[in-house]
Amino acid sequence: MAEGTRSLRGGSSPASSPVLGGRGRAAVAAAAAAAGGSSPPGHGFRRVTLTKPTFCHYCTDFIWGLAGYQCEVCNFMSHEKCLKNVKIPCSCIAPSLVRVPVAHCFGPPGHYKRKFCTVCRKSLESPAFRCEVCELHVHTDCVLFACSDCRQCHQDGHQDHDTYHHHWREGNLSSSARCEVCKKTCGSSEVLSGMRCEWCGILAHAACYIIVTPECTFGRLRNMILPPSCVQLFSRNFSKLHCFRISENLQTESDEDDDVDGSTQGSAKDVQISTDSSKQTLKIFDGNDAVKRNQFRLISVPRIAKNEEVVEAALRAYYINDDQQEYELQTFTQQALLSDDVINRNDAAQDTNLGSVFRESVPEAWIIRAKPKEEEVIRIYPAWLKVGMAYVSLRVNKDSTTQTVIKEVLPLLGRQMECLQNFKLVEVLMGSKQVQRMVLDNQELILNRLKDIRKTSIRQMNQTRFYIVENSKSIVRVNLFVGGLPPQLSSEEYTNILKDELAIKTNVVSVSHVYQAQGAVVLEISCFSEAERIYMLVKDTTVNDKPLNAVVIPEVMASKIPRNCCPLLVFVNPKSGGLKGRDLLYSFRKLLNPHQVFELTNGGPLPGFHTFSKVPSFRVLVCGGDGTVGWVLGALEEIRHKLVCSEPSVAILPLGTGNDLGRVLHWGAGYSGEDPYSILVSVDEADDVLMDRWTILLDAEEPAEGTENGIAEPEPPKIVQMNNYCGLGIDAELSLDFHHAREEEPGKFNSRFHNKGVYMKVGLQKISHTRNLHKDIKLQVDQHEVELPSIEGLIFINIPSWGSGADLWGSESDNRFEKPRIDDGLLEVVGVTGVMHMVHMLKKSKQKQKKTASLKEMRVYSMSASEGGR
């Protein structure tokens, strides 16, 4: 029978949330009542004596005196005067307040300075996890207790909606952050304090954010953000790393053991092994799953502690705010740890409720169990968000089944006229790393199901919800980009290769797009298990000795994109220049929708352009060196005929060594840690300019004599694209040697200073070489041959920057020639006599003196930038 409904949009109200533990509760309630406030949401505050400088987590001010109030569960610290105003919920009830459960995307553990754990609110002094999509930071041992409240960046068929509310995240703000409401400082470097919306970036105090309008408009970057309602991705069976195309080499080899390692590390961090003879340190397991994984929490209690006190401490260790009278402790030996059944050990525990839990022999470990119940109140959440309420409460007993629950819930949701067979009950486990869904059988006993969940883990019970969902024929469509295939083949030939190498099932797998020139296809898969199998198999497959690569790509629904929205497609090369790409990847994923940020080392630029192929208007930001920019522009030139927006504007964030193109387009000489947000604003405000791009045709050499039958087919000509400049002779030789050095030891090329040092080294090795290039080549300008002086290299220049900013042609006025421009359809040709000549030109260019180049009087006229010249 239903207990009643609640139309609360976040879950239970703060006033009705139970406070864990009895000690100090009366004093806290009295203090809050005397101040005219209500009990803090879920916290178990008690008065504590301060032994070191401490700051209030609510107002961030210093707590003067020797007394403060601390939550026994989440370590929230407060002034007595601030207790009445505390609105931040305790970590123990945070899962119940999640609106839409979305798992986090954790990278490898790292060291983060001046950051605080979202769960225990302590400083991150040891290695910790960071979500790659949102601002969540958490200790390795606290990750299990973090709720699945990451940003919803796409629609996946579960609770899809078009209206977005602010996605608030507490703390880890700059100390200079200012509240949007009261304009006062809201950040702190001492405690976890202040609120930030992870979509629009608005900042506010914990007391101010509740009066901010709930709807989020995505802030200053609204025109650049790809709205989540426009992105669809069927992500079941794929981890968040796969969904957001984050390189798996970021993960440590022991990723599978993170949970086990975190439990033991956390116990050492939270509870030091007590040397006080009056206290005892105990291992506490929360269920069968924890026993099998040897995943425990340590608690320290007095040796004379009673049973209920130990139960209370155990519940606090697992962030459970239930009444301790509903739980009991069971003991087991080391041998029992290896047993499959660690239940049914209650015979010795019945007579210990009134006395101490410690007898003559202290047990090695304890397991906390929920006492059986005859009936229970559960929450049923509607899977559609337009119903007007967050959940309904329903009382179930031993006879309640899934079908009876659906029958009682539908009238409470205003759907009493609909057929029961049109609905199903779904159990959702809201883990921090993965949200798991399971449809319950119509005849399954709900009370038995709750008992099984608690038997597995009482922590999991705290993170489990039940949703009522409409039965609908959902269409599964997973898009998988597969690259590394032989180029210039037909769709049928690619299908046959995939059949042979991956054994694809053609009844659920089809080739939807073919990129012949790049040797890539896009597979449309209508089965989750088949999509996962193909994705994992591609990693270990080679075709013609070339490894294949696979990328999960979302589907952008262009019809839903707002008219004034021009989303930004971001490409980042983490290997460029100073290796700052990793930090930029994280920053741009956090500031934008992660589905519009692509890592070039994971499939190249083609997956990104395919994802945006139907977007009517978009812009591109390339984060990398000049070579990376050329790579992206080349890919864009090859597939522009398949894009609705065939000529997107391209911005550059220079991460390379020379960054000549970035200098010319006024994006700077190189990225040096500027605020990524200000960079995006600059991209949004930038003006469009035109720039010539050239196609260079390299003819094949004449066939050698003496071949069979005197006939030999010449090799086909090679076609390359040029953006900056093209060198022949000494310039090209130095660039090639640098490229080979970087390919051999890429790990050493992690700074611009080192990279330029390598250039200098290879240049010194070439000083004594004599090439006499003028004897081996001929130069024709406008069909007139030009006599060449003694040179060792020719450089064809498209932009007024070479070798990290040198203007070889010169910017001074000249009566014979116009001032060069990047869009004039012309090339400048410069000759160099050797390494020392190149160094001399670089030096004079840096000093802004007149340039002297051997062939300054010659200037090549192109037919057109699109047709190119040879």
CSV table of N, CA, C and O in Angstrom, one decimal, residues 570-664:
chain,number,residue,atom,x,y,z
A,570,VAL,N,37.0,20.6,-31.8
A,570,VAL,CA,38.3,20.8,-31.2
A,570,VAL,C,39.2,19.6,-31.5
A,570,VAL,O,38.8,18.5,-31.2
A,571,PHE,N,40.4,19.8,-32.1
A,571,PHE,CA,41.3,18.7,-32.3
A,571,PHE,C,42.6,19.1,-31.4
A,571,PHE,O,43.1,20.2,-31.5
A,572,VAL,N,43.1,18.1,-30.7
A,572,VAL,CA,44.2,18.3,-29.8
A,572,VAL,C,45.2,17.2,-30.1
A,572,VAL,O,44.9,16.1,-30.1
A,573,ASN,N,46.5,17.7,-30.4
A,573,ASN,CA,47.6,16.7,-30.5
A,573,ASN,C,48.4,16.8,-29.2
A,573,ASN,O,49.2,17.7,-29.0
A,574,PRO,N,48.3,15.8,-28.3
A,574,PRO,CA,49.0,15.9,-27.1
A,574,PRO,C,50.5,15.7,-27.2
A,574,PRO,O,51.2,15.9,-26.3
A,575,LYS,N,51.0,15.3,-28.4
A,575,LYS,CA,52.4,15.1,-28.6
A,575,LYS,C,53.1,16.3,-29.1
A,575,LYS,O,54.4,16.3,-29.2
A,576,SER,N,52.4,17.4,-29.4
A,576,SER,CA,53.0,18.5,-30.1
A,576,SER,C,53.8,19.3,-29.1
A,576,SER,O,53.5,19.5,-27.9
A,577,GLY,N,55.0,19.8,-29.5
A,577,GLY,CA,55.8,20.8,-28.8
A,577,GLY,C,56.0,20.5,-27.4
A,577,GLY,O,56.7,19.5,-27.0
A,578,GLY,N,55.5,21.3,-26.5
A,578,GLY,CA,55.7,21.1,-25.0
A,578,GLY,C,54.9,20.1,-24.3
A,578,GLY,O,54.9,20.1,-23.1
A,579,LEU,N,54.2,19.2,-25.1
A,579,LEU,CA,53.3,18.2,-24.5
A,579,LEU,C,52.3,18.7,-23.5
A,579,LEU,O,52.1,18.1,-22.5
A,580,LYS,N,51.8,19.9,-23.8
A,580,LYS,CA,50.7,20.5,-23.0
A,580,LYS,C,49.3,20.1,-23.4
A,580,LYS,O,48.3,20.5,-22.8
A,581,GLY,N,49.2,19.2,-24.4
A,581,GLY,CA,47.9,18.8,-24.9
A,581,GLY,C,47.1,18.1,-23.9
A,581,GLY,O,45.9,18.2,-23.9
A,582,ARG,N,47.7,17.3,-22.9
A,582,ARG,CA,46.9,16.5,-22.0
A,582,ARG,C,46.1,17.5,-21.1
A,582,ARG,O,44.9,17.2,-20.9
A,583,ASP,N,46.7,18.5,-20.6
A,583,ASP,CA,46.0,19.5,-19.8
A,583,ASP,C,44.9,20.2,-20.6
A,583,ASP,O,43.8,20.5,-20.1
A,584,LEU,N,45.2,20.5,-21.8
A,584,LEU,CA,44.2,21.2,-22.7
A,584,LEU,C,43.0,20.3,-23.0
A,584,LEU,O,41.8,20.7,-23.0
A,585,LEU,N,43.3,19.0,-23.2
A,585,LEU,CA,42.2,18.1,-23.4
A,585,LEU,C,41.2,18.1,-22.3
A,585,LEU,O,40.0,18.1,-22.4
A,586,TYR,N,41.7,18.0,-21.0
A,586,TYR,CA,40.9,18.0,-19.8
A,586,TYR,C,40.1,19.3,-19.7
A,586,TYR,O,38.9,19.3,-19.5
A,587,SER,N,40.8,20.5,-20.0
A,587,SER,CA,40.2,21.8,-19.9
A,587,SER,C,39.0,21.9,-20.9
A,587,SER,O,37.9,22.4,-20.5
A,588,PHE,N,39.3,21.6,-22.1
A,588,PHE,CA,38.3,21.7,-23.1
A,588,PHE,C,37.1,20.8,-23.0
A,588,PHE,O,35.9,21.1,-23.2
A,589,ARG,N,37.4,19.6,-22.5
A,589,ARG,CA,36.3,18.6,-22.2
A,589,ARG,C,35.4,19.2,-21.1
A,589,ARG,O,34.2,19.0,-21.0
A,590,LYS,N,36.0,19.9,-20.1
A,590,LYS,CA,35.3,20.5,-19.0
A,590,LYS,C,34.5,21.7,-19.4
A,590,LYS,O,33.4,21.9,-18.9
A,591,LEU,N,35.0,22.5,-20.3
A,591,LEU,CA,34.4,23.8,-20.7
A,591,LEU,C,33.3,23.6,-21.8
A,591,LEU,O,32.4,24.4,-21.8
A,592,LEU,N,33.5,22.6,-22.6
A,592,LEU,CA,32.6,22.3,-23.7
A,592,LEU,C,31.9,21.0,-23.5
A,592,LEU,O,32.1,20.4,-22.4
A,593,ASN,N,31.2,20.5,-24.5
A,593,ASN,CA,30.7,19.1,-24.5
A,593,ASN,C,31.9,18.2,-24.9
A,593,ASN,O,32.5,18.4,-25.9
A,594,PRO,N,32.2,17.2,-24.1
A,594,PRO,CA,33.3,16.3,-24.4
A,594,PRO,C,33.2,15.7,-25.8
A,594,PRO,O,34.2,15.3,-26.4
A,595,HIS,N,32.0,15.6,-26.3
A,595,HIS,CA,31.8,15.0,-27.6
A,595,HIS,C,32.3,15.8,-28.8
A,595,HIS,O,32.3,15.4,-29.9
A,596,GLN,N,32.7,17.1,-28.5
A,596,GLN,CA,33.2,17.9,-29.6
A,596,GLN,C,34.7,18.1,-29.4
A,596,GLN,O,35.3,19.0,-30.1
A,597,VAL,N,35.3,17.3,-28.6
A,597,VAL,CA,36.8,17.4,-28.4
A,597,VAL,C,37.4,16.1,-28.8
A,597,VAL,O,37.0,15.0,-28.3
A,598,PHE,N,38.3,16.1,-29.7
A,598,PHE,CA,38.9,14.9,-30.3
A,598,PHE,C,40.4,14.9,-30.1
A,598,PHE,O,41.1,15.9,-30.4
A,599,GLU,N,40.9,13.8,-29.7
A,599,GLU,CA,42.4,13.6,-29.5
A,599,GLU,C,42.9,13.0,-30.8
A,599,GLU,O,42.5,11.9,-31.2
A,600,LEU,N,43.9,13.7,-31.4
A,600,LEU,CA,44.3,13.3,-32.8
A,600,LEU,C,45.1,12.0,-32.8
A,600,LEU,O,45.2,11.3,-33.8
A,601,THR,N,45.7,11.6,-31.6
A,601,THR,CA,46.4,10.4,-31.6
A,601,THR,C,45.5,9.2,-31.5
A,601,THR,O,45.9,8.0,-31.5
A,602,ASN,N,44.2,9.4,-31.4
A,602,ASN,CA,43.2,8.3,-31.3
A,602,ASN,C,42.3,8.4,-32.5
A,602,ASN,O,41.1,8.8,-32.5
A,603,GLY,N,42.8,8.0,-33.7
A,603,GLY,CA,42.0,7.9,-34.9
A,603,GLY,C,42.2,9.1,-35.9
A,603,GLY,O,41.7,9.0,-37.0
A,604,GLY,N,43.0,10.1,-35.5
A,604,GLY,CA,43.2,11.2,-36.4
A,604,GLY,C,42.0,12.2,-36.4
A,604,GLY,O,41.1,12.1,-35.6
A,605,PRO,N,42.0,13.1,-37.4
A,605,PRO,CA,40.9,14.1,-37.5
A,605,PRO,C,39.6,13.6,-38.2
A,605,PRO,O,38.6,14.2,-38.0
A,606,LEU,N,39.7,12.4,-38.9
A,606,LEU,CA,38.5,12.0,-39.6
A,606,LEU,C,37.3,11.7,-38.8
A,606,LEU,O,36.2,12.0,-39.1
A,607,PRO,N,37.4,11.0,-37.6
A,607,PRO,CA,36.3,10.8,-36.7
A,607,PRO,C,35.6,12.1,-36.3
A,607,PRO,O,34.3,12.1,-36.3
A,608,GLY,N,36.3,13.1,-36.1
A,608,GLY,CA,35.7,14.4,-35.7
A,608,GLY,C,34.9,15.0,-36.9
A,608,GLY,O,33.8,15.5,-36.7
A,609,PHE,N,35.5,15.0,-38.0
A,609,PHE,CA,34.8,15.6,-39.2
A,609,PHE,C,33.6,14.7,-39.6
A,609,PHE,O,32.6,15.3,-40.0
A,610,HIS,N,33.7,13.4,-39.4
A,610,HIS,CA,32.5,12.6,-39.7
A,610,HIS,C,31.4,12.9,-38.7
A,610,HIS,O,30.2,13.0,-39.0
A,611,THR,N,31.7,13.1,-37.4
A,611,THR,CA,30.7,13.4,-36.4
A,611,THR,C,30.0,14.7,-36.7
A,611,THR,O,28.8,14.8,-36.5
A,612,PHE,N,30.7,15.7,-37.2
A,612,PHE,CA,30.1,17.0,-37.5
A,612,PHE,C,29.7,17.1,-39.0
A,612,PHE,O,29.4,18.2,-39.5
A,613,SER,N,29.6,16.0,-39.7
A,613,SER,CA,29.4,16.1,-41.2
A,613,SER,C,28.0,16.6,-41.5
A,613,SER,O,27.8,17.2,-42.5
A,614,LYS,N,27.0,16.5,-40.6
A,614,LYS,CA,25.7,17.0,-40.8
A,614,LYS,C,25.4,18.3,-40.2
A,614,LYS,O,24.3,18.9,-40.3
A,615,VAL,N,26.4,18.9,-39.4
A,615,VAL,CA,26.2,20.1,-38.7
A,615,VAL,C,26.2,21.3,-39.8
A,615,VAL,O,27.2,21.4,-40.5
A,616,PRO,N,25.2,22.1,-39.8
A,616,PRO,CA,25.1,23.1,-40.9
A,616,PRO,C,26.2,24.2,-40.8
A,616,PRO,O,26.6,24.8,-41.8
A,617,SER,N,26.6,24.5,-39.6
A,617,SER,CA,27.6,25.5,-39.4
A,617,SER,C,28.5,25.2,-38.2
A,617,SER,O,27.9,25.0,-37.1
A,618,PHE,N,29.8,25.1,-38.3
A,618,PHE,CA,30.7,24.8,-37.2
A,618,PHE,C,32.0,25.4,-37.5
A,618,PHE,O,32.4,25.8,-38.6
A,619,ARG,N,32.8,25.6,-36.4
A,619,ARG,CA,34.2,26.1,-36.5
A,619,ARG,C,35.1,25.0,-36.0
A,619,ARG,O,34.7,24.1,-35.3
A,620,VAL,N,36.4,25.2,-36.3
A,620,VAL,CA,37.4,24.2,-35.9
A,620,VAL,C,38.5,24.9,-35.1
A,620,VAL,O,38.9,26.0,-35.5
A,621,LEU,N,38.9,24.3,-34.0
A,621,LEU,CA,40.1,24.7,-33.3
A,621,LEU,C,41.1,23.6,-33.3
A,621,LEU,O,40.8,22.5,-32.8
A,622,VAL,N,42.3,23.9,-33.8
A,622,VAL,CA,43.4,22.9,-33.9
A,622,VAL,C,44.5,23.3,-32.9
A,622,VAL,O,45.0,24.3,-32.9
A,623,CYS,N,44.7,22.4,-31.9
A,623,CYS,CA,45.7,22.6,-30.9
A,623,CYS,C,46.9,21.7,-31.2
A,623,CYS,O,46.9,20.5,-31.0
A,624,GLY,N,48.0,22.3,-31.7
A,624,GLY,CA,49.1,21.6,-32.1
A,624,GLY,C,50.1,22.4,-32.9
A,624,GLY,O,49.9,23.7,-33.0
A,625,GLY,N,51.1,21.8,-33.4
A,625,GLY,CA,52.1,22.5,-34.2
A,625,GLY,C,51.7,22.7,-35.6
A,625,GLY,O,50.6,22.4,-36.0
A,626,ASP,N,52.6,23.3,-36.5
A,626,ASP,CA,52.2,23.6,-37.9
A,626,ASP,C,51.9,22.3,-38.6
A,626,ASP,O,51.1,22.2,-39.5
A,627,GLY,N,52.7,21.2,-38.3
A,627,GLY,CA,52.4,19.9,-38.9
A,627,GLY,C,51.0,19.4,-38.6
A,627,GLY,O,50.3,18.8,-39.4
A,628,THR,N,50.6,19.6,-37.3
A,628,THR,CA,49.2,19.2,-36.9
A,628,THR,C,48.2,19.9,-37.7
A,628,THR,O,47.2,19.4,-38.1
A,629,VAL,N,48.4,21.2,-37.8
A,629,VAL,CA,47.5,22.1,-38.6
A,629,VAL,C,47.4,21.6,-40.0
A,629,VAL,O,46.3,21.5,-40.6
A,630,GLY,N,48.5,21.3,-40.6
A,630,GLY,CA,48.5,20.8,-42.0
A,630,GLY,C,47.8,19.5,-42.1
A,630,GLY,O,47.1,19.2,-43.1
A,631,TRP,N,47.9,18.6,-41.1
A,631,TRP,CA,47.3,17.3,-41.1
A,631,TRP,C,45.8,17.5,-41.1
A,631,TRP,O,45.0,16.9,-41.9
A,632,VAL,N,45.3,18.4,-40.2
A,632,VAL,CA,43.8,18.6,-40.1
A,632,VAL,C,43.3,19.3,-41.4
A,632,VAL,O,42.2,18.9,-41.9
A,633,LEU,N,44.0,20.3,-41.9
A,633,LEU,CA,43.6,20.9,-43.1
A,633,LEU,C,43.6,20.0,-44.3
A,633,LEU,O,42.7,20.1,-45.2
A,634,GLY,N,44.6,19.1,-44.3
A,634,GLY,CA,44.6,18.1,-45.4
A,634,GLY,C,43.4,17.2,-45.4
A,634,GLY,O,42.8,16.8,-46.4
A,635,ALA,N,43.1,16.7,-44.2
A,635,ALA,CA,41.9,15.8,-44.0
A,635,ALA,C,40.6,16.6,-44.4
A,635,ALA,O,39.7,16.0,-45.0
A,636,LEU,N,40.5,17.8,-44.0
A,636,LEU,CA,39.4,18.6,-44.3
A,636,LEU,C,39.2,18.8,-45.8
A,636,LEU,O,38.1,18.7,-46.4
A,637,GLU,N,40.3,19.0,-46.5
A,637,GLU,CA,40.3,19.2,-48.0
A,637,GLU,C,39.8,17.9,-48.7
A,637,GLU,O,39.1,18.0,-49.7
A,638,GLU,N,40.2,16.7,-48.1
A,638,GLU,CA,39.8,15.5,-48.8
A,638,GLU,C,38.4,15.1,-48.6
A,638,GLU,O,37.8,14.5,-49.5
A,639,ILE,N,37.7,15.5,-47.5
A,639,ILE,CA,36.3,15.1,-47.3
A,639,ILE,C,35.4,16.3,-47.2
A,639,ILE,O,34.2,16.1,-46.9
A,640,ARG,N,35.8,17.5,-47.6
A,640,ARG,CA,34.9,18.6,-47.6
A,640,ARG,C,33.6,18.4,-48.4
A,640,ARG,O,32.6,19.0,-48.1
A,641,HIS,N,33.7,17.6,-49.4
A,641,HIS,CA,32.5,17.4,-50.3
A,641,HIS,C,31.5,16.6,-49.6
A,641,HIS,O,30.3,16.5,-50.0
A,642,LYS,N,31.9,15.9,-48.5
A,642,LYS,CA,30.9,15.2,-47.7
A,642,LYS,C,30.4,15.9,-46.5
A,642,LYS,O,29.6,15.4,-45.7
A,643,LEU,N,30.8,17.2,-46.3
A,643,LEU,CA,30.3,18.0,-45.2
A,643,LEU,C,29.3,18.9,-45.6
A,643,LEU,O,29.4,19.5,-46.7
A,644,VAL,N,28.2,19.1,-44.8
A,644,VAL,CA,27.2,20.1,-45.0
A,644,VAL,C,27.9,21.5,-44.9
A,644,VAL,O,27.6,22.4,-45.8
A,645,CYS,N,28.7,21.7,-43.9
A,645,CYS,CA,29.5,22.9,-43.8
A,645,CYS,C,30.9,22.6,-44.4
A,645,CYS,O,31.8,22.1,-43.7
A,646,SER,N,31.0,22.9,-45.7
A,646,SER,CA,32.2,22.5,-46.4
A,646,SER,C,33.5,23.4,-46.2
A,646,SER,O,34.6,23.0,-46.5
A,647,GLU,N,33.3,24.6,-45.7
A,647,GLU,CA,34.4,25.5,-45.5
A,647,GLU,C,34.3,26.1,-44.1
A,647,GLU,O,34.1,27.3,-43.9
A,648,PRO,N,34.5,25.3,-43.0
A,648,PRO,CA,34.5,25.9,-41.7
A,648,PRO,C,35.7,26.7,-41.4
A,648,PRO,O,36.8,26.5,-41.9
A,649,SER,N,35.6,27.7,-40.6
A,649,SER,CA,36.7,28.6,-40.2
A,649,SER,C,37.6,27.8,-39.2
A,649,SER,O,37.1,27.0,-38.4
A,650,VAL,N,38.9,27.9,-39.3
A,650,VAL,CA,39.9,27.2,-38.5
A,650,VAL,C,40.7,28.1,-37.7
A,650,VAL,O,41.3,29.0,-38.2
A,651,ALA,N,40.7,27.9,-36.4
A,651,ALA,CA,41.6,28.6,-35.5
A,651,ALA,C,42.7,27.8,-35.0
A,651,ALA,O,42.6,26.5,-35.1
A,652,ILE,N,43.7,28.4,-34.5
A,652,ILE,CA,45.0,27.6,-34.1
A,652,ILE,C,45.4,28.0,-32.7
A,652,ILE,O,45.4,29.2,-32.3
A,653,LEU,N,45.6,26.9,-31.9
A,653,LEU,CA,46.3,27.1,-30.6
A,653,LEU,C,47.7,26.5,-30.7
A,653,LEU,O,47.8,25.3,-30.7
A,654,PRO,N,48.7,27.3,-30.9
A,654,PRO,CA,50.0,26.8,-31.2
A,654,PRO,C,50.7,26.0,-30.1
A,654,PRO,O,51.0,26.6,-29.0
A,655,LEU,N,50.9,24.7,-30.3
A,655,LEU,CA,51.6,23.9,-29.3
A,655,LEU,C,52.9,23.4,-29.8
A,655,LEU,O,53.6,22.6,-29.1
A,656,GLY,N,53.3,23.7,-31.1
A,656,GLY,CA,54.5,23.1,-31.7
A,656,GLY,C,55.8,23.9,-31.3
A,656,GLY,O,55.8,24.6,-30.3
A,657,THR,N,56.8,23.6,-32.0
A,657,THR,CA,58.1,24.2,-31.8
A,657,THR,C,58.3,25.5,-32.5
A,657,THR,O,58.6,26.5,-31.8
A,658,GLY,N,58.0,25.6,-33.8
A,658,GLY,CA,58.1,26.9,-34.5
A,658,GLY,C,56.9,27.7,-34.5
A,658,GLY,O,57.0,28.9,-34.2
A,659,ASN,N,55.7,27.1,-34.7
A,659,ASN,CA,54.5,27.8,-34.7
A,659,ASN,C,54.4,29.0,-35.6
A,659,ASN,O,53.9,30.1,-35.3
A,660,ASP,N,55.0,28.8,-36.9
A,660,ASP,CA,55.0,30.0,-37.8
A,660,ASP,C,53.6,30.4,-38.2
A,660,ASP,O,53.3,31.6,-38.3
A,661,LEU,N,52.7,29.4,-38.5
A,661,LEU,CA,51.4,29.8,-38.9
A,661,LEU,C,50.6,30.5,-37.8
A,661,LEU,O,49.9,31.4,-38.0
A,662,GLY,N,50.8,30.0,-36.6
A,662,GLY,CA,50.1,30.7,-35.4
A,662,GLY,C,50.6,32.1,-35.3
A,662,GLY,O,49.8,33.0,-34.9
A,663,ARG,N,51.9,32.3,-35.5
A,663,ARG,CA,52.4,33.7,-35.4
A,663,ARG,C,51.8,34.6,-36.5
A,663,ARG,O,51.4,35.8,-36.2
A,664,VAL,N,51.7,34.1,-37.7
A,664,VAL,CA,51.2,35.0,-38.8
A,664,VAL,C,49.7,35.3,-38.6
A,664,VAL,O,49.3,36.4,-38.8
